[in-house]
């Protein structure tokens, strides 16, 4: 519960922040990123948590923006999607697409038969379709991220919980992405191009208006100019006729002001400028240039603002300030209609890719499942000597693969029993050969070959420090002479047993028999004092009596020690240093431990 509550809080905060960062495009069209929060709630929360989280997100969005239609529509979408997804647990894209398809059909029928399909209703449905497409894209993105993201090269080591990827699912995702991505890019480019064309259209109209006015003024002589400046009824009538001809059959209006900002004249259908001025004060201006702006109405939803917007152009002729006001719907509605066709095409492509993806997923998954079952049964079939049944596939490559698996299975059955017998023999032979090659036949301790191999591994691993203990027994020949060579061999076996006991107590210690009564001990990761204490433990263990033919026999040993890297950086150098240190004790007829001198001393 605490985990779900934490996820819900993160989703709510993320969704609200995303809502504040909506990406405006053009003409009031924007990408509402808060939809990501709704989809994440469905994907990562249980049903009741997803519904409550989505309700809170819609409430916050409504109080922040006042957009009740979007808040309710998004909430309805999410609740229906959560019901589908939590019951069936398929990929998020599939259920989002089906939800959008059902609700879009209901929305269209309601608008068409109940509200009537005028321009404002069309804009409402347009915004709904845009949000629906964004829903589908977000669902596809979340599916791709949650499935494939954990397998990225730099992330797969850190993520332990990974959903399995199925071949049919990969084909389905590839079909959808490859089909829809180019169309999304083309639609985005078309929006940008159409916006530029629309602005260019109004700029050309404004430039044409300026040319008409300038040509008229340039044709006037000085007396006509004076009468125009004084507001002559005749000159004003000619000027009105000129601007009426320019705005004919359009909703364009023109206002001409005197130098003192009093109204000089305006087109016939123009409303009182005082009302227009009050209306424009509640909107906001998008500045294009010094004399040209786009005015957007601040009432209603974003796309409706543009529907009620105007292109404003200001110019000055003599002492007159002229305002040319052209409404946007004349170019805006055709653009939205064209963009709506792109949206429908995107939905059609989504539907086609969805159907083909499902078909491909079903066929491939079923065929691969049959082949996987056949392959998984091969071992048991070979053991039981049963007949291999090859499944029939409509896909040629899969059919050939199934036949080949069957052929291989038949051949393997014949080879299996022979291999099983030979494997046992080889394992026994390998173990025996390894024992002979790497261990001393008498003591069963690792031999000289093993010593060199293990030391090479230590040097390759670049271990910071280790020690070699060269152990030689004093007057061992006396035991052989007194009790016989067989007793001497038994003594060596007993010594090896004590060495093995020491190894059990210290996992960093290992012993080797080089030859005769010469033994080597190797201590890994040890400091000087540790090695010294370990050597004393070895001497203590060896000082205990050995039983030979009923007698207690005491032996002594001399231990020469060399440390890596203090006394050498190669096997021979370390072995030679330990050997010399041991012989120094021998020459002095002493027993105990002697460390080799540092290199250079």
PDB file of N, CA, C and O in Angstrom, residues 520-557:
ATOM      1  N   UNK A 520      56.521 -27.036  -0.286  1.00  0.00           N
ATOM      2  CA  UNK A 520      56.325 -25.592  -0.486  1.00  0.00           C
ATOM      3  C   UNK A 520      54.958 -25.214   0.066  1.00  0.00           C
ATOM      4  O   UNK A 520      53.952 -25.901  -0.180  1.00  0.00           O
ATOM      5  N   UNK A 521      54.940 -24.126   0.812  1.00  0.00           N
ATOM      6  CA  UNK A 521      53.671 -23.540   1.241  1.00  0.00           C
ATOM      7  C   UNK A 521      53.483 -22.182   0.573  1.00  0.00           C
ATOM      8  O   UNK A 521      54.439 -21.411   0.465  1.00  0.00           O
ATOM      9  N   UNK A 522      52.264 -21.873   0.124  1.00  0.00           N
ATOM     10  CA  UNK A 522      51.956 -20.582  -0.508  1.00  0.00           C
ATOM     11  C   UNK A 522      50.839 -19.920   0.291  1.00  0.00           C
ATOM     12  O   UNK A 522      49.788 -20.529   0.540  1.00  0.00           O
ATOM     13  N   UNK A 523      51.117 -18.691   0.735  1.00  0.00           N
ATOM     14  CA  UNK A 523      50.157 -17.935   1.548  1.00  0.00           C
ATOM     15  C   UNK A 523      49.713 -16.717   0.745  1.00  0.00           C
ATOM     16  O   UNK A 523      50.547 -15.895   0.336  1.00  0.00           O
ATOM     17  N   UNK A 524      48.413 -16.576   0.508  1.00  0.00           N
ATOM     18  CA  UNK A 524      47.877 -15.459  -0.289  1.00  0.00           C
ATOM     19  C   UNK A 524      47.457 -14.314   0.624  1.00  0.00           C
ATOM     20  O   UNK A 524      46.902 -14.533   1.699  1.00  0.00           O
ATOM     21  N   UNK A 525      47.668 -13.089   0.156  1.00  0.00           N
ATOM     22  CA  UNK A 525      47.182 -11.874   0.814  1.00  0.00           C
ATOM     23  C   UNK A 525      47.619 -11.807   2.274  1.00  0.00           C
ATOM     24  O   UNK A 525      46.790 -11.615   3.172  1.00  0.00           O
ATOM     25  N   UNK A 526      48.877 -11.933   2.546  1.00  0.00           N
ATOM     26  CA  UNK A 526      49.358 -11.915   3.926  1.00  0.00           C
ATOM     27  C   UNK A 526      50.459 -10.881   4.110  1.00  0.00           C
ATOM     28  O   UNK A 526      51.313 -10.697   3.234  1.00  0.00           O
ATOM     29  N   UNK A 527      50.459 -10.242   5.304  1.00  0.00           N
ATOM     30  CA  UNK A 527      51.519  -9.321   5.675  1.00  0.00           C
ATOM     31  C   UNK A 527      52.658 -10.114   6.337  1.00  0.00           C
ATOM     32  O   UNK A 527      52.533 -11.317   6.618  1.00  0.00           O
ATOM     33  N   UNK A 528      53.770  -9.436   6.619  1.00  0.00           N
ATOM     34  CA  UNK A 528      54.965 -10.064   7.188  1.00  0.00           C
ATOM     35  C   UNK A 528      54.640 -10.794   8.488  1.00  0.00           C
ATOM     36  O   UNK A 528      54.998 -11.971   8.671  1.00  0.00           O
ATOM     37  N   UNK A 529      53.937 -10.120   9.398  1.00  0.00           N
ATOM     38  CA  UNK A 529      53.649 -10.722  10.695  1.00  0.00           C
ATOM     39  C   UNK A 529      52.741 -11.934  10.557  1.00  0.00           C
ATOM     40  O   UNK A 529      52.877 -12.922  11.269  1.00  0.00           O
ATOM     41  N   UNK A 530      51.777 -11.840   9.616  1.00  0.00           N
ATOM     42  CA  UNK A 530      50.872 -12.975   9.408  1.00  0.00           C
ATOM     43  C   UNK A 530      51.639 -14.196   8.924  1.00  0.00           C
ATOM     44  O   UNK A 530      51.388 -15.336   9.366  1.00  0.00           O
ATOM     45  N   UNK A 531      52.582 -13.968   8.016  1.00  0.00           N
ATOM     46  CA  UNK A 531      53.374 -15.079   7.484  1.00  0.00           C
ATOM     47  C   UNK A 531      54.227 -15.691   8.589  1.00  0.00           C
ATOM     48  O   UNK A 531      54.365 -16.920   8.697  1.00  0.00           O
ATOM     49  N   UNK A 532      54.799 -14.844   9.407  1.00  0.00           N
ATOM     50  CA  UNK A 532      55.649 -15.330  10.490  1.00  0.00           C
ATOM     51  C   UNK A 532      54.834 -16.198  11.463  1.00  0.00           C
ATOM     52  O   UNK A 532      55.270 -17.286  11.868  1.00  0.00           O
ATOM     53  N   UNK A 533      53.648 -15.734  11.841  1.00  0.00           N
ATOM     54  CA  UNK A 533      52.811 -16.506  12.757  1.00  0.00           C
ATOM     55  C   UNK A 533      52.392 -17.833  12.130  1.00  0.00           C
ATOM     56  O   UNK A 533      52.347 -18.867  12.798  1.00  0.00           O
ATOM     57  N   UNK A 534      52.090 -17.799  10.828  1.00  0.00           N
ATOM     58  CA  UNK A 534      51.685 -19.023  10.143  1.00  0.00           C
ATOM     59  C   UNK A 534      52.839 -20.015  10.099  1.00  0.00           C
ATOM     60  O   UNK A 534      52.665 -21.234  10.274  1.00  0.00           O
ATOM     61  N   UNK A 535      54.062 -19.505   9.836  1.00  0.00           N
ATOM     62  CA  UNK A 535      55.239 -20.378   9.842  1.00  0.00           C
ATOM     63  C   UNK A 535      55.454 -21.007  11.201  1.00  0.00           C
ATOM     64  O   UNK A 535      55.805 -22.206  11.308  1.00  0.00           O
ATOM     65  N   UNK A 536      55.265 -20.249  12.261  1.00  0.00           N
ATOM     66  CA  UNK A 536      55.415 -20.799  13.613  1.00  0.00           C
ATOM     67  C   UNK A 536      54.356 -21.865  13.884  1.00  0.00           C
ATOM     68  O   UNK A 536      54.614 -22.871  14.568  1.00  0.00           O
ATOM     69  N   UNK A 537      53.130 -21.649  13.341  1.00  0.00           N
ATOM     70  CA  UNK A 537      52.068 -22.657  13.505  1.00  0.00           C
ATOM     71  C   UNK A 537      52.464 -23.948  12.806  1.00  0.00           C
ATOM     72  O   UNK A 537      52.205 -25.053  13.315  1.00  0.00           O
ATOM     73  N   UNK A 538      53.096 -23.819  11.627  1.00  0.00           N
ATOM     74  CA  UNK A 538      53.547 -25.019  10.901  1.00  0.00           C
ATOM     75  C   UNK A 538      54.612 -25.765  11.717  1.00  0.00           C
ATOM     76  O   UNK A 538      54.561 -27.001  11.864  1.00  0.00           O
ATOM     77  N   UNK A 539      55.573 -25.020  12.259  1.00  0.00           N
ATOM     78  CA  UNK A 539      56.615 -25.645  13.062  1.00  0.00           C
ATOM     79  C   UNK A 539      56.033 -26.308  14.304  1.00  0.00           C
ATOM     80  O   UNK A 539      56.473 -27.401  14.720  1.00  0.00           O
ATOM     81  N   UNK A 540      55.055 -25.652  14.921  1.00  0.00           N
ATOM     82  CA  UNK A 540      54.414 -26.220  16.112  1.00  0.00           C
ATOM     83  C   UNK A 540      53.729 -27.534  15.771  1.00  0.00           C
ATOM     84  O   UNK A 540      53.809 -28.530  16.515  1.00  0.00           O
ATOM     85  N   UNK A 541      53.027 -27.557  14.621  1.00  0.00           N
ATOM     86  CA  UNK A 541      52.324 -28.764  14.210  1.00  0.00           C
ATOM     87  C   UNK A 541      53.310 -29.893  13.907  1.00  0.00           C
ATOM     88  O   UNK A 541      53.063 -31.069  14.236  1.00  0.00           O
ATOM     89  N   UNK A 542      54.436 -29.525  13.272  1.00  0.00           N
ATOM     90  CA  UNK A 542      55.422 -30.553  12.917  1.00  0.00           C
ATOM     91  C   UNK A 542      56.228 -31.030  14.135  1.00  0.00           C
ATOM     92  O   UNK A 542      56.847 -32.100  14.099  1.00  0.00           O
ATOM     93  N   UNK A 543      56.236 -30.238  15.202  1.00  0.00           N
ATOM     94  CA  UNK A 543      57.008 -30.625  16.396  1.00  0.00           C
ATOM     95  C   UNK A 543      56.320 -31.731  17.201  1.00  0.00           C
ATOM     96  O   UNK A 543      56.935 -32.346  18.067  1.00  0.00           O
ATOM     97  N   UNK A 544      55.057 -31.989  16.894  1.00  0.00           N
ATOM     98  CA  UNK A 544      54.354 -33.064  17.594  1.00  0.00           C
ATOM     99  C   UNK A 544      54.901 -34.406  17.102  1.00  0.00           C
ATOM    100  O   UNK A 544      55.282 -34.530  15.940  1.00  0.00           O
ATOM    101  N   UNK A 545      54.914 -35.418  17.965  1.00  0.00           N
ATOM    102  CA  UNK A 545      55.546 -36.697  17.597  1.00  0.00           C
ATOM    103  C   UNK A 545      54.761 -37.446  16.513  1.00  0.00           C
ATOM    104  O   UNK A 545      53.545 -37.316  16.411  1.00  0.00           O
ATOM    105  N   UNK A 546      55.465 -38.180  15.681  1.00  0.00           N
ATOM    106  CA  UNK A 546      54.884 -39.063  14.671  1.00  0.00           C
ATOM    107  C   UNK A 546      55.074 -40.510  15.126  1.00  0.00           C
ATOM    108  O   UNK A 546      56.106 -40.860  15.720  1.00  0.00           O
ATOM    109  N   UNK A 547      54.129 -41.341  14.874  1.00  0.00           N
ATOM    110  CA  UNK A 547      54.204 -42.759  15.230  1.00  0.00           C
ATOM    111  C   UNK A 547      54.818 -43.550  14.072  1.00  0.00           C
ATOM    112  O   UNK A 547      54.280 -43.542  12.955  1.00  0.00           O
ATOM    113  N   UNK A 548      55.946 -44.173  14.315  1.00  0.00           N
ATOM    114  CA  UNK A 548      56.582 -45.025  13.303  1.00  0.00           C
ATOM    115  C   UNK A 548      56.911 -46.354  13.973  1.00  0.00           C
ATOM    116  O   UNK A 548      57.752 -46.415  14.886  1.00  0.00           O
ATOM    117  N   UNK A 549      56.213 -47.373  13.563  1.00  0.00           N
ATOM    118  CA  UNK A 549      56.420 -48.729  14.099  1.00  0.00           C
ATOM    119  C   UNK A 549      56.341 -48.733  15.627  1.00  0.00           C
ATOM    120  O   UNK A 549      57.178 -49.326  16.321  1.00  0.00           O
ATOM    121  N   UNK A 550      55.377 -48.007  16.152  1.00  0.00           N
ATOM    122  CA  UNK A 550      55.143 -47.962  17.589  1.00  0.00           C
ATOM    123  C   UNK A 550      56.012 -46.977  18.333  1.00  0.00           C
ATOM    124  O   UNK A 550      55.812 -46.766  19.537  1.00  0.00           O
ATOM    125  N   UNK A 551      56.983 -46.362  17.701  1.00  0.00           N
ATOM    126  CA  UNK A 551      57.872 -45.395  18.366  1.00  0.00           C
ATOM    127  C   UNK A 551      57.367 -43.973  18.095  1.00  0.00           C
ATOM    128  O   UNK A 551      56.820 -43.664  17.040  1.00  0.00           O
ATOM    129  N   UNK A 552      57.609 -43.092  19.091  1.00  0.00           N
ATOM    130  CA  UNK A 552      57.371 -41.657  18.892  1.00  0.00           C
ATOM    131  C   UNK A 552      58.610 -41.056  18.268  1.00  0.00           C
ATOM    132  O   UNK A 552      59.696 -41.070  18.887  1.00  0.00           O
ATOM    133  N   UNK A 553      58.467 -40.535  17.091  1.00  0.00           N
ATOM    134  CA  UNK A 553      59.601 -39.948  16.360  1.00  0.00           C
ATOM    135  C   UNK A 553      59.360 -38.448  16.240  1.00  0.00           C
ATOM    136  O   UNK A 553      58.280 -38.013  15.826  1.00  0.00           O
ATOM    137  N   UNK A 554      60.383 -37.693  16.614  1.00  0.00           N
ATOM    138  CA  UNK A 554      60.299 -36.236  16.511  1.00  0.00           C
ATOM    139  C   UNK A 554      61.184 -35.780  15.357  1.00  0.00           C
ATOM    140  O   UNK A 554      62.321 -36.237  15.228  1.00  0.00           O
ATOM    141  N   UNK A 555      60.633 -34.866  14.564  1.00  0.00           N
ATOM    142  CA  UNK A 555      61.423 -34.318  13.457  1.00  0.00           C
ATOM    143  C   UNK A 555      61.407 -32.800  13.558  1.00  0.00           C
ATOM    144  O   UNK A 555      60.534 -32.210  14.212  1.00  0.00           O
ATOM    145  N   UNK A 556      62.378 -32.184  12.919  1.00  0.00           N
ATOM    146  CA  UNK A 556      62.435 -30.714  12.878  1.00  0.00           C
ATOM    147  C   UNK A 556      62.512 -30.269  11.429  1.00  0.00           C
ATOM    148  O   UNK A 556      62.836 -31.056  10.542  1.00  0.00           O
ATOM    149  N   UNK A 557      62.203 -28.981  11.213  1.00  0.00           N
ATOM    150  CA  UNK A 557      62.174 -28.462   9.843  1.00  0.00           C
ATOM    151  C   UNK A 557      62.765 -27.061   9.806  1.00  0.00           C
ATOM    152  O   UNK A 557      62.763 -26.327  10.798  1.00  0.00           O
TER     153      UNK A 557
END
